[in-house]
Coordinates of C-alpha atoms and ligand atoms in Angstrom, one line a residue:
M1 CA 4.9 -25.3 -15.3
S2 CA 8.5 -24.2 -15.4
S3 CA 8.1 -20.6 -14.4
S4 CA 10.5 -17.8 -15.0
T5 CA 12.3 -16.4 -12.0
T6 CA 13.0 -13.1 -13.8
S7 CA 11.3 -10.2 -12.0
P8 CA 8.6 -8.5 -14.1
T9 CA 9.2 -5.1 -15.7
L10 CA 7.0 -2.2 -14.7
D11 CA 5.5 -2.3 -18.2
E12 CA 4.5 -5.9 -17.8
I13 CA 2.7 -5.1 -14.5
V14 CA 1.0 -2.0 -16.0
A15 CA -0.2 -4.1 -19.0
L16 CA -1.5 -6.9 -16.8
S17 CA -3.2 -4.5 -14.5
K18 CA -5.1 -2.8 -17.4
R19 CA -5.8 -6.1 -19.3
R20 CA -7.2 -7.9 -16.3
G21 CA -9.0 -5.0 -14.5
F22 CA -6.7 -4.4 -11.6
V23 CA -5.6 -0.8 -12.2
Y24 CA -6.6 1.6 -15.0
P25 CA -5.3 5.0 -15.9
T26 CA -7.7 7.6 -14.5
S27 CA -10.0 9.5 -16.8
E28 CA -8.7 7.7 -19.8
I29 CA -11.5 8.9 -22.1
Y30 CA -10.2 12.5 -21.5
G31 CA -6.6 11.6 -22.1
G32 CA -5.8 10.6 -18.6
L33 CA -4.4 12.5 -15.6
A34 CA -0.7 12.2 -14.5
N35 CA -0.2 10.2 -11.3
A36 CA -3.8 9.1 -10.9
Y37 CA -5.3 5.6 -11.3
E38 CA -8.5 3.7 -10.8
Y39 CA -8.9 0.3 -9.3
G40 CA -10.9 -2.0 -11.5
P41 CA -13.1 -4.9 -10.4
N42 CA -10.2 -7.2 -9.6
G43 CA -8.0 -4.4 -8.2
V44 CA -10.7 -3.3 -5.8
E45 CA -11.1 -6.8 -4.5
L46 CA -7.3 -7.1 -3.9
L47 CA -7.2 -3.7 -2.3
R48 CA -10.0 -4.6 0.1
K49 CA -8.4 -7.8 1.0
I50 CA -5.1 -6.2 1.8
K51 CA -6.9 -3.6 3.9
N52 CA -8.9 -6.2 5.8
L53 CA -5.8 -8.3 6.5
W54 CA -4.0 -5.2 7.8
W55 CA -7.0 -4.2 10.0
E56 CA -7.3 -7.7 11.3
F57 CA -3.6 -8.2 12.1
F58 CA -2.9 -4.7 13.6
I59 CA -6.3 -3.7 15.1
S60 CA -8.9 -6.4 15.6
K61 CA -6.6 -9.1 16.9
R62 CA -4.8 -6.8 19.4
S63 CA -6.2 -5.7 22.7
D64 CA -3.9 -2.7 22.8
M65 CA -5.1 -1.2 19.5
L66 CA -8.1 0.9 18.5
G67 CA -9.4 2.1 15.1
L68 CA -10.4 5.5 13.9
D69 CA -11.8 7.1 10.8
S70 CA -11.0 10.8 10.8
Q71 CA -11.8 13.4 8.2
I72 CA -9.9 14.2 5.0
I73 CA -10.5 17.9 5.5
L74 CA -9.4 18.8 9.1
H75 CA -9.2 22.2 10.7
P76 CA -6.4 24.1 8.8
R77 CA -4.6 24.9 12.0
T78 CA -3.8 21.1 12.2
W79 CA -1.4 21.4 9.3
E80 CA 0.2 24.5 10.7
A81 CA 0.8 22.7 14.0
S82 CA 2.1 19.6 12.3
G83 CA 4.6 21.6 10.2
H84 CA 3.1 20.6 6.9
V85 CA 2.2 24.2 5.8
S86 CA 5.8 25.4 6.4
S87 CA 7.9 22.4 5.5
F88 CA 6.1 19.6 3.7
T89 CA 8.1 20.2 0.5
D90 CA 9.9 18.5 -2.3
P91 CA 12.8 20.0 -4.2
L92 CA 11.6 21.1 -7.6
V93 CA 13.4 22.2 -10.8
E94 CA 11.9 23.4 -14.1
D95 CA 13.0 22.7 -17.6
Q96 CA 13.8 26.2 -18.9
V97 CA 12.5 25.4 -22.4
T98 CA 9.5 23.1 -21.9
H99 CA 8.6 24.3 -18.4
K100 CA 8.0 20.7 -17.3
R101 CA 8.8 20.2 -13.6
Y102 CA 10.9 17.5 -12.0
R103 CA 12.1 16.4 -8.6
A104 CA 15.7 17.7 -8.3
D105 CA 16.7 14.8 -6.1
H106 CA 15.4 12.3 -8.6
L107 CA 17.3 13.9 -11.5
I108 CA 20.5 13.8 -9.4
E109 CA 19.9 10.2 -8.4
S110 CA 19.4 9.3 -12.1
W111 CA 22.6 11.2 -13.1
L112 CA 24.6 9.5 -10.3
S113 CA 23.4 6.1 -11.5
K114 CA 25.2 6.8 -14.8
H115 CA 28.3 8.5 -13.5
S116 CA 30.8 7.1 -11.0
L117 CA 32.1 9.7 -8.5
D118 CA 34.8 9.0 -5.9
N119 CA 32.6 10.5 -3.2
P120 CA 29.0 10.6 -4.4
P121 CA 26.7 12.8 -2.3
V122 CA 24.0 11.2 -0.2
V123 CA 21.1 12.7 -2.1
E124 CA 18.6 12.3 0.8
S125 CA 20.8 14.5 2.9
M126 CA 21.2 17.4 0.4
S127 CA 19.6 20.7 1.0
V128 CA 17.8 22.6 -1.9
Q129 CA 20.9 24.8 -2.2
D130 CA 23.2 21.7 -2.4
M131 CA 21.0 20.3 -5.1
S132 CA 21.1 23.6 -7.2
Q133 CA 24.9 23.7 -6.8
F134 CA 25.3 20.0 -7.8
I135 CA 23.1 20.4 -10.8
S136 CA 24.9 23.4 -12.1
A137 CA 28.4 22.1 -11.2
N138 CA 27.8 18.9 -13.2
N139 CA 25.7 20.5 -15.9
I140 CA 22.8 18.2 -15.3
K141 CA 20.1 18.6 -17.9
S142 CA 16.4 17.8 -18.0
P143 CA 15.3 14.5 -19.5
D144 CA 14.6 16.5 -22.7
G145 CA 18.2 17.8 -22.7
N146 CA 17.4 21.4 -21.7
P147 CA 18.9 23.5 -18.9
L148 CA 17.3 23.5 -15.5
S149 CA 16.2 26.2 -13.2
A150 CA 17.6 26.5 -9.6
A151 CA 15.9 24.0 -7.2
K152 CA 13.2 25.4 -5.0
S153 CA 10.9 24.0 -2.3
F154 CA 7.5 23.0 -3.5
N155 CA 4.7 22.3 -1.0
L156 CA 2.9 19.1 -1.5
L157 CA -0.4 19.9 0.4
F158 CA -3.4 20.3 -1.8
E159 CA -5.3 23.5 -1.0
T160 CA -9.0 24.1 -1.4
S161 CA -11.6 26.4 0.2
I162 CA -14.9 26.0 2.1
G163 CA -17.9 27.9 0.9
V164 CA -18.4 30.4 -1.9
V165 CA -15.6 32.8 -1.3
A166 CA -12.2 31.4 -2.0
D167 CA -10.0 33.6 0.3
E168 CA -7.4 33.0 2.9
S169 CA -9.9 32.7 5.7
N170 CA -11.7 29.8 4.0
K171 CA -8.6 28.0 3.0
V172 CA -8.4 24.3 4.0
Y173 CA -6.2 21.4 2.9
L174 CA -6.8 17.8 1.8
R175 CA -4.9 15.8 4.4
G176 CA -1.3 15.0 3.5
E177 CA -1.3 12.1 5.9
T178 CA -3.9 10.3 8.0
A179 CA -1.7 10.6 11.1
Q180 CA -2.7 14.1 12.1
G181 CA -6.3 13.0 12.6
I182 CA -5.1 10.5 15.2
F183 CA -3.1 13.1 17.1
S184 CA -5.9 15.7 17.1
N185 CA -8.4 13.1 18.4
F186 CA -6.0 11.7 21.1
K187 CA -7.9 13.4 24.0
Q188 CA -11.3 12.3 22.8
I189 CA -10.1 8.7 22.3
V190 CA -8.6 8.5 25.8
D191 CA -11.7 10.1 27.4
S192 CA -14.2 7.9 25.6
N193 CA -12.5 4.5 25.8
R194 CA -11.1 2.4 28.6
V195 CA -7.5 2.6 27.4
K196 CA -4.3 2.6 29.3
L197 CA -0.8 3.3 27.9
P198 CA 0.8 1.8 26.0
F199 CA -1.9 1.7 23.3
G200 CA -2.2 2.5 19.7
V201 CA -4.6 4.0 17.2
G202 CA -4.7 2.9 13.6
Q203 CA -6.7 4.1 10.6
I204 CA -6.9 3.5 6.9
G205 CA -7.8 6.4 4.6
K206 CA -7.1 8.5 1.7
S207 CA -4.3 11.0 1.7
F208 CA -3.4 13.6 -1.0
R209 CA 0.0 14.9 -2.1
N210 CA 0.7 17.2 -5.1
E211 CA 3.4 14.8 -6.4
I212 CA 5.4 16.0 -9.4
T213 CA 7.3 12.8 -10.2
T214 CA 5.7 10.8 -13.0
G215 CA 6.2 7.3 -14.3
Q216 CA 6.1 5.2 -11.2
F217 CA 2.6 3.8 -11.7
I218 CA 0.7 3.5 -8.4
F219 CA 3.9 3.8 -6.4
R220 CA 3.6 7.5 -6.2
T221 CA 0.2 9.1 -6.8
L222 CA -1.7 12.3 -6.0
E223 CA -4.3 10.4 -4.1
F224 CA -3.5 7.2 -2.2
E225 CA -4.6 5.2 0.8
Q226 CA -2.5 5.1 4.0
A227 CA -2.7 2.7 6.8
E228 CA -1.1 4.4 9.8
I229 CA -0.6 3.6 13.4
E230 CA 0.4 5.9 16.2
Y231 CA 1.5 3.8 19.2
F232 CA 1.5 5.9 22.4
F233 CA 3.6 5.1 25.4
N234 CA 5.3 6.5 28.5
P235 CA 9.0 6.7 27.7
K236 CA 9.7 6.3 31.5
D237 CA 8.0 2.9 31.5
T238 CA 8.7 1.6 28.0
D239 CA 12.1 1.3 26.3
W240 CA 11.4 2.9 22.9
Q241 CA 14.1 0.8 21.2
V242 CA 12.5 -2.4 22.3
L243 CA 9.1 -1.2 21.2
F244 CA 10.5 0.1 17.9
K245 CA 12.1 -3.3 17.2
D246 CA 8.9 -5.1 18.1
W247 CA 6.9 -3.0 15.6
Q248 CA 9.6 -3.6 12.9
D249 CA 9.1 -7.4 13.6
K250 CA 5.3 -7.0 13.2
M251 CA 5.7 -5.1 9.9
W252 CA 8.0 -7.8 8.6
Q253 CA 5.7 -10.6 9.8
F254 CA 2.7 -8.9 8.1
V255 CA 4.5 -8.6 4.8
T256 CA 6.2 -12.1 4.7
E257 CA 3.7 -14.3 6.5
I258 CA 0.3 -12.6 6.0
L259 CA 0.9 -11.3 2.4
G260 CA 3.4 -14.1 1.6
I261 CA 6.0 -11.9 0.1
N262 CA 9.5 -13.3 -0.8
P263 CA 11.8 -12.0 2.0
D264 CA 14.8 -11.8 -0.4
K265 CA 13.0 -8.8 -2.0
L266 CA 12.7 -6.9 1.3
R267 CA 15.3 -5.0 3.3
W268 CA 15.5 -2.4 6.1
R269 CA 17.1 1.0 5.4
R270 CA 17.9 3.3 8.3
H271 CA 17.5 7.0 7.6
E272 CA 20.7 9.1 7.8
D273 CA 20.8 11.7 10.6
S274 CA 20.6 14.5 8.0
E275 CA 17.7 12.8 6.1
R276 CA 15.5 12.2 9.1
S277 CA 12.7 14.7 10.1
F278 CA 14.0 16.9 12.9
Y279 CA 11.4 15.6 15.4
S280 CA 12.2 11.9 14.7
K281 CA 14.7 10.1 16.9
D282 CA 15.0 7.1 14.6
T283 CA 13.4 6.2 11.2
Y284 CA 13.7 3.1 9.1
D285 CA 12.1 2.2 5.8
L286 CA 11.1 -1.3 4.9
E287 CA 12.0 -1.4 1.3
Y288 CA 10.8 -3.7 -1.5
Q289 CA 12.7 -4.4 -4.7
Y290 CA 10.2 -2.9 -7.1
P291 CA 10.8 -3.1 -10.9
F292 CA 12.4 0.4 -10.7
G293 CA 14.7 -0.5 -7.7
W294 CA 14.7 -0.7 -3.9
K295 CA 12.0 1.7 -2.7
E296 CA 10.2 2.6 0.5
L297 CA 7.2 0.4 1.1
W298 CA 6.6 1.2 4.8
G299 CA 8.2 3.7 7.1
I300 CA 8.6 3.5 10.9
A301 CA 9.5 6.5 13.0
Y302 CA 9.9 7.4 16.6
R303 CA 8.2 10.8 16.6
T304 CA 8.7 11.4 20.3
D305 CA 6.0 13.7 21.8
Y306 CA 6.5 16.3 19.0
D307 CA 3.0 16.1 17.4
L308 CA 0.9 16.1 20.6
K309 CA 3.0 19.0 21.9
Q310 CA 2.5 20.9 18.7
H311 CA -1.3 20.4 18.8
M312 CA -1.3 21.5 22.4
E313 CA 0.5 24.7 21.6
F314 CA -1.6 25.5 18.5
S315 CA -5.0 24.5 20.0
G316 CA -4.4 25.7 23.5
R317 CA -5.9 22.5 24.8
S318 CA -4.2 20.0 27.1
L319 CA -3.4 16.7 25.4
E320 CA -1.6 15.3 28.4
Y321 CA -2.3 11.8 29.7
I322 CA -2.9 11.2 33.4
D323 CA -1.6 7.8 34.6
P324 CA -4.5 6.2 36.5
L325 CA -2.2 4.6 39.1
T326 CA 0.4 7.3 39.8
Q327 CA -1.6 10.4 38.7
E328 CA 1.5 11.4 36.7
K329 CA 0.6 13.9 34.0
F330 CA 2.7 13.9 30.8
I331 CA 2.6 13.9 27.0
P332 CA 2.9 10.4 25.6
H333 CA 5.6 9.6 23.1
V334 CA 4.7 7.8 19.8
I335 CA 6.1 5.2 17.4
E336 CA 4.5 5.4 14.0
P337 CA 4.5 2.6 11.4
A338 CA 3.0 4.1 8.2
V339 CA 2.3 2.3 5.0
G340 CA 0.6 3.0 1.7
I341 CA -2.0 0.4 0.7
N342 CA -1.3 1.0 -2.9
R343 CA 2.4 0.3 -2.5
L344 CA 1.4 -3.0 -0.8
L345 CA -0.8 -3.8 -3.7
L346 CA 1.9 -3.0 -6.3
M347 CA 4.4 -5.2 -4.3
V348 CA 1.8 -8.1 -4.2
L349 CA 1.3 -7.9 -8.0
C350 CA 5.1 -7.8 -8.7
D351 CA 5.8 -10.6 -6.3
A352 CA 3.1 -12.9 -7.6
Y353 CA 3.9 -12.4 -11.3
R354 CA 5.1 -15.8 -12.8
P355 CA 5.3 -16.1 -16.5
D356 CA 6.4 -19.5 -17.9
A357 CA 9.8 -19.7 -19.5
Q358 CA 8.5 -18.9 -22.9
R359 CA 6.4 -16.0 -21.4
E360 CA 3.3 -17.6 -23.1
R361 CA 1.4 -18.4 -20.0
L362 CA 1.2 -16.0 -17.0
V363 CA 0.2 -17.1 -13.6
L364 CA -0.5 -14.6 -10.8
E365 CA 0.5 -16.7 -7.8
L366 CA -1.5 -14.8 -5.3
Q367 CA -2.0 -16.2 -1.8
P368 CA -5.5 -17.7 -2.0
K369 CA -6.7 -15.3 0.6
L370 CA -5.7 -12.4 -1.6
A371 CA -7.0 -13.6 -4.9
P372 CA -10.0 -11.5 -6.2
Y373 CA -11.9 -14.8 -6.8
Q374 CA -11.1 -18.0 -4.9
V375 CA -13.0 -20.3 -7.3
A376 CA -14.1 -20.2 -10.9
V377 CA -17.0 -22.4 -12.1
F378 CA -17.4 -23.4 -15.8
P379 CA -19.8 -25.6 -17.7
L380 CA -17.7 -27.5 -20.2
L381 CA -19.9 -26.4 -23.1
K382 CA -22.3 -23.4 -23.0
N383 CA -24.8 -24.8 -25.4
K384 CA -25.6 -27.9 -23.3
P385 CA -28.3 -26.9 -20.9
E386 CA -27.8 -29.9 -18.7
L387 CA -24.2 -28.9 -18.1
V388 CA -25.1 -25.2 -17.6
D389 CA -27.9 -26.0 -15.1
R390 CA -25.7 -28.3 -13.1
A391 CA -22.8 -25.8 -13.1
K392 CA -25.2 -23.0 -11.9
T393 CA -26.1 -25.2 -8.9
V394 CA -22.5 -25.7 -8.0
Y395 CA -21.8 -21.9 -8.6
Q396 CA -24.6 -21.0 -6.2
L397 CA -23.5 -23.6 -3.6
L398 CA -20.0 -22.2 -3.5
Q399 CA -21.2 -18.6 -3.5
N400 CA -22.4 -19.0 0.1
N401 CA -18.8 -19.1 1.3
Y402 CA -16.5 -18.0 -1.4
R403 CA -16.0 -15.3 -4.0
V404 CA -16.8 -17.2 -7.1
T405 CA -16.7 -16.2 -10.8
W406 CA -18.5 -17.8 -13.7
D407 CA -17.1 -18.2 -17.2
E408 CA -18.7 -20.0 -20.2
R409 CA -16.9 -18.1 -23.1
G410 CA -14.6 -19.7 -25.6
N411 CA -12.7 -23.0 -25.0
I412 CA -11.8 -24.3 -21.6
G413 CA -8.1 -23.8 -22.1
K414 CA -8.6 -20.0 -22.6
R415 CA -10.8 -19.8 -19.6
Y416 CA -8.0 -21.4 -17.5
L417 CA -5.5 -19.0 -18.8
S418 CA -7.7 -16.0 -18.1
Q419 CA -8.2 -17.2 -14.5
D420 CA -4.5 -17.8 -14.1
E421 CA -3.8 -14.2 -14.9
I422 CA -6.1 -12.9 -12.1
G423 CA -4.8 -15.4 -9.7
T424 CA -7.9 -17.6 -9.2
P425 CA -6.5 -20.7 -7.3
Y426 CA -9.1 -23.2 -8.4
C427 CA -11.2 -23.8 -11.4
V428 CA -14.2 -26.2 -11.2
T429 CA -15.5 -27.6 -14.5
I430 CA -18.8 -29.4 -14.8
D431 CA -18.5 -31.9 -17.7
F432 CA -20.3 -35.0 -18.9
E433 CA -18.9 -37.2 -16.2
T434 CA -20.5 -34.9 -13.6
L435 CA -23.9 -35.9 -15.0
E436 CA -23.0 -39.6 -14.5
N437 CA -21.3 -39.6 -11.0
D438 CA -21.7 -36.1 -9.5
S439 CA -18.0 -35.4 -9.6
V440 CA -16.3 -32.3 -11.1
T441 CA -12.8 -31.5 -12.4
V442 CA -10.8 -29.2 -10.2
R443 CA -7.8 -27.6 -11.8
H444 CA -5.0 -26.2 -9.7
R445 CA -3.7 -22.8 -10.8
D446 CA 0.0 -23.2 -9.9
T447 CA 0.6 -26.7 -11.2
A448 CA -2.1 -26.8 -13.9
T449 CA -2.9 -30.3 -12.6
Q450 CA -6.4 -31.6 -12.4
E451 CA -8.3 -34.0 -10.1
R452 CA -11.8 -35.2 -9.7
I453 CA -13.8 -34.3 -6.6
K454 CA -17.4 -35.3 -5.6
I455 CA -19.7 -32.3 -5.5
N456 CA -20.7 -33.3 -1.9
D457 CA -17.0 -33.1 -0.9
L458 CA -16.2 -29.9 -2.8
E459 CA -16.9 -27.3 -0.1
G460 CA -14.9 -29.2 2.6
W461 CA -12.1 -29.7 0.1
L462 CA -11.9 -26.1 -0.8
Q463 CA -12.2 -25.0 2.8
D464 CA -9.2 -27.1 3.7
K465 CA -7.1 -25.7 0.8
L466 CA -8.2 -22.1 1.0
L467 CA -7.9 -21.6 4.7
R468 CA -4.4 -22.9 4.9
Ligands
LIG1 N1 2.7 9.9 8.7 C1 3.9 9.6 8.2 C2 3.9 9.6 6.7 O1 3.0 9.9 6.1 P1 5.4 9.0 4.7 O2 6.7 8.2 4.6 O3 5.4 10.3 4.0 O4 5.1 9.1 6.2 C3 3.9 6.8 4.7 O5 4.2 8.1 4.1 C4 3.7 5.8 3.6 O6 2.7 6.3 2.7 C5 4.9 5.6 2.7 O7 5.8 4.6 3.3 C6 4.2 5.0 1.4 O8 4.0 3.7 1.5 C7 2.9 5.8 1.4 N2 3.0 7.0 0.4 C8 3.6 8.2 0.7 N3 3.4 9.0 -0.4 C9 2.7 8.3 -1.3 C10 2.3 8.6 -2.6 N4 2.4 9.8 -3.2 N5 1.6 7.6 -3.3 C11 1.5 6.4 -2.8 N6 1.9 6.1 -1.5 C12 2.5 7.0 -0.8

């Protein structure tokens, strides 16, 4: 196939996701809900595979890493200690006529992309006041053309309450990041495991943010899954810059080698001093070129000992580590690589999207290990019981070791096209020749070429291809 090298548009990705059961709009029968999506039967397979690969690469295969599954609702003091209650905010402006709300920084970025200034401001570094001034000095309007309010800080934490009385004393938050569950469990993890610094704790779980930006599909949602690592070390023994670089290399390796993403679409961006959180000594974003531009996929920050110190102060409990050899007592420092699983999935879909030059045939060139199904099995004709029965035996045989799908609808060409769109690497067809010599037609997704393989050799052949 001569495939098109043009990157997909976001609309194409959204359409494919819905058509092929990767991602649906949430609550569609009720008119949907902004910034919320469901993962359909193929999406959930892809999501699981990405999570499993992350877990295997960063936790299971490393002797210096442990896993954790902490709660979504933690003690509310956690979020006071972490600074989220006071400063986990986005700059918000309101359309004075429609009362729709927008991120001030995003409106300024969009204005800047259409106007060339001699000295454009670095938007990430602007304070809420700077943004208000810039909006009014340049007469920036809302997307509906109306005047905007002054910018103000809007807290992203979702609040709820425990029990029947919804007052201040029962107020809790849905976690805004999984990281804080790792910090607040640090002491219990050290006490209950034979771990020695440096070591890390990773977890995958849902986080919640009251995001007001719309229109970026699953890139920015109210509810999303994070995969976060807190890697603890003694800054006297370990050079943080070497460790930081090592983690950057691991992130790059995971994305390019394990997920097979095109490195030309990836780049590092270092945070400006003014943009960085005050507790972080250095922060980089690994950015991917999404259909709406270069955006943060994965962040890595050197958070020093800030979080453990804060939790010590707010809980009154010691979170110090005692070195077993020297008996030195200190608060470990931490490097944090934090990624959103949903952003990984969006990247994987965008990177694998290959329409042919006429945009008539679309192939999702997923790595075989990521494809929702590794094999599809078809009887050539559904009204020939001898073909259907033989195909069922092959289907059951392959099911022992692979995720296999079955299709007997319509003509064979349409079945191939439908498997191409969900990224199934191999289709196995049972035809009349099968009945004569026990061979099947195996069709390759990426080249659309076909070859005949004996049923007895099929499992070994697939194993060889799929495990590469
Ligand atoms: N513990 C650090 C932390 O949470 P972050 O940069 O705010 O840092 C980490 O989030 C990662 O989580 C981001 O790089 C991104 O991949 C993902 N993420 C953040 N907000 C998100 C949202 N609203 N929707 C989807 N993914 C999000």
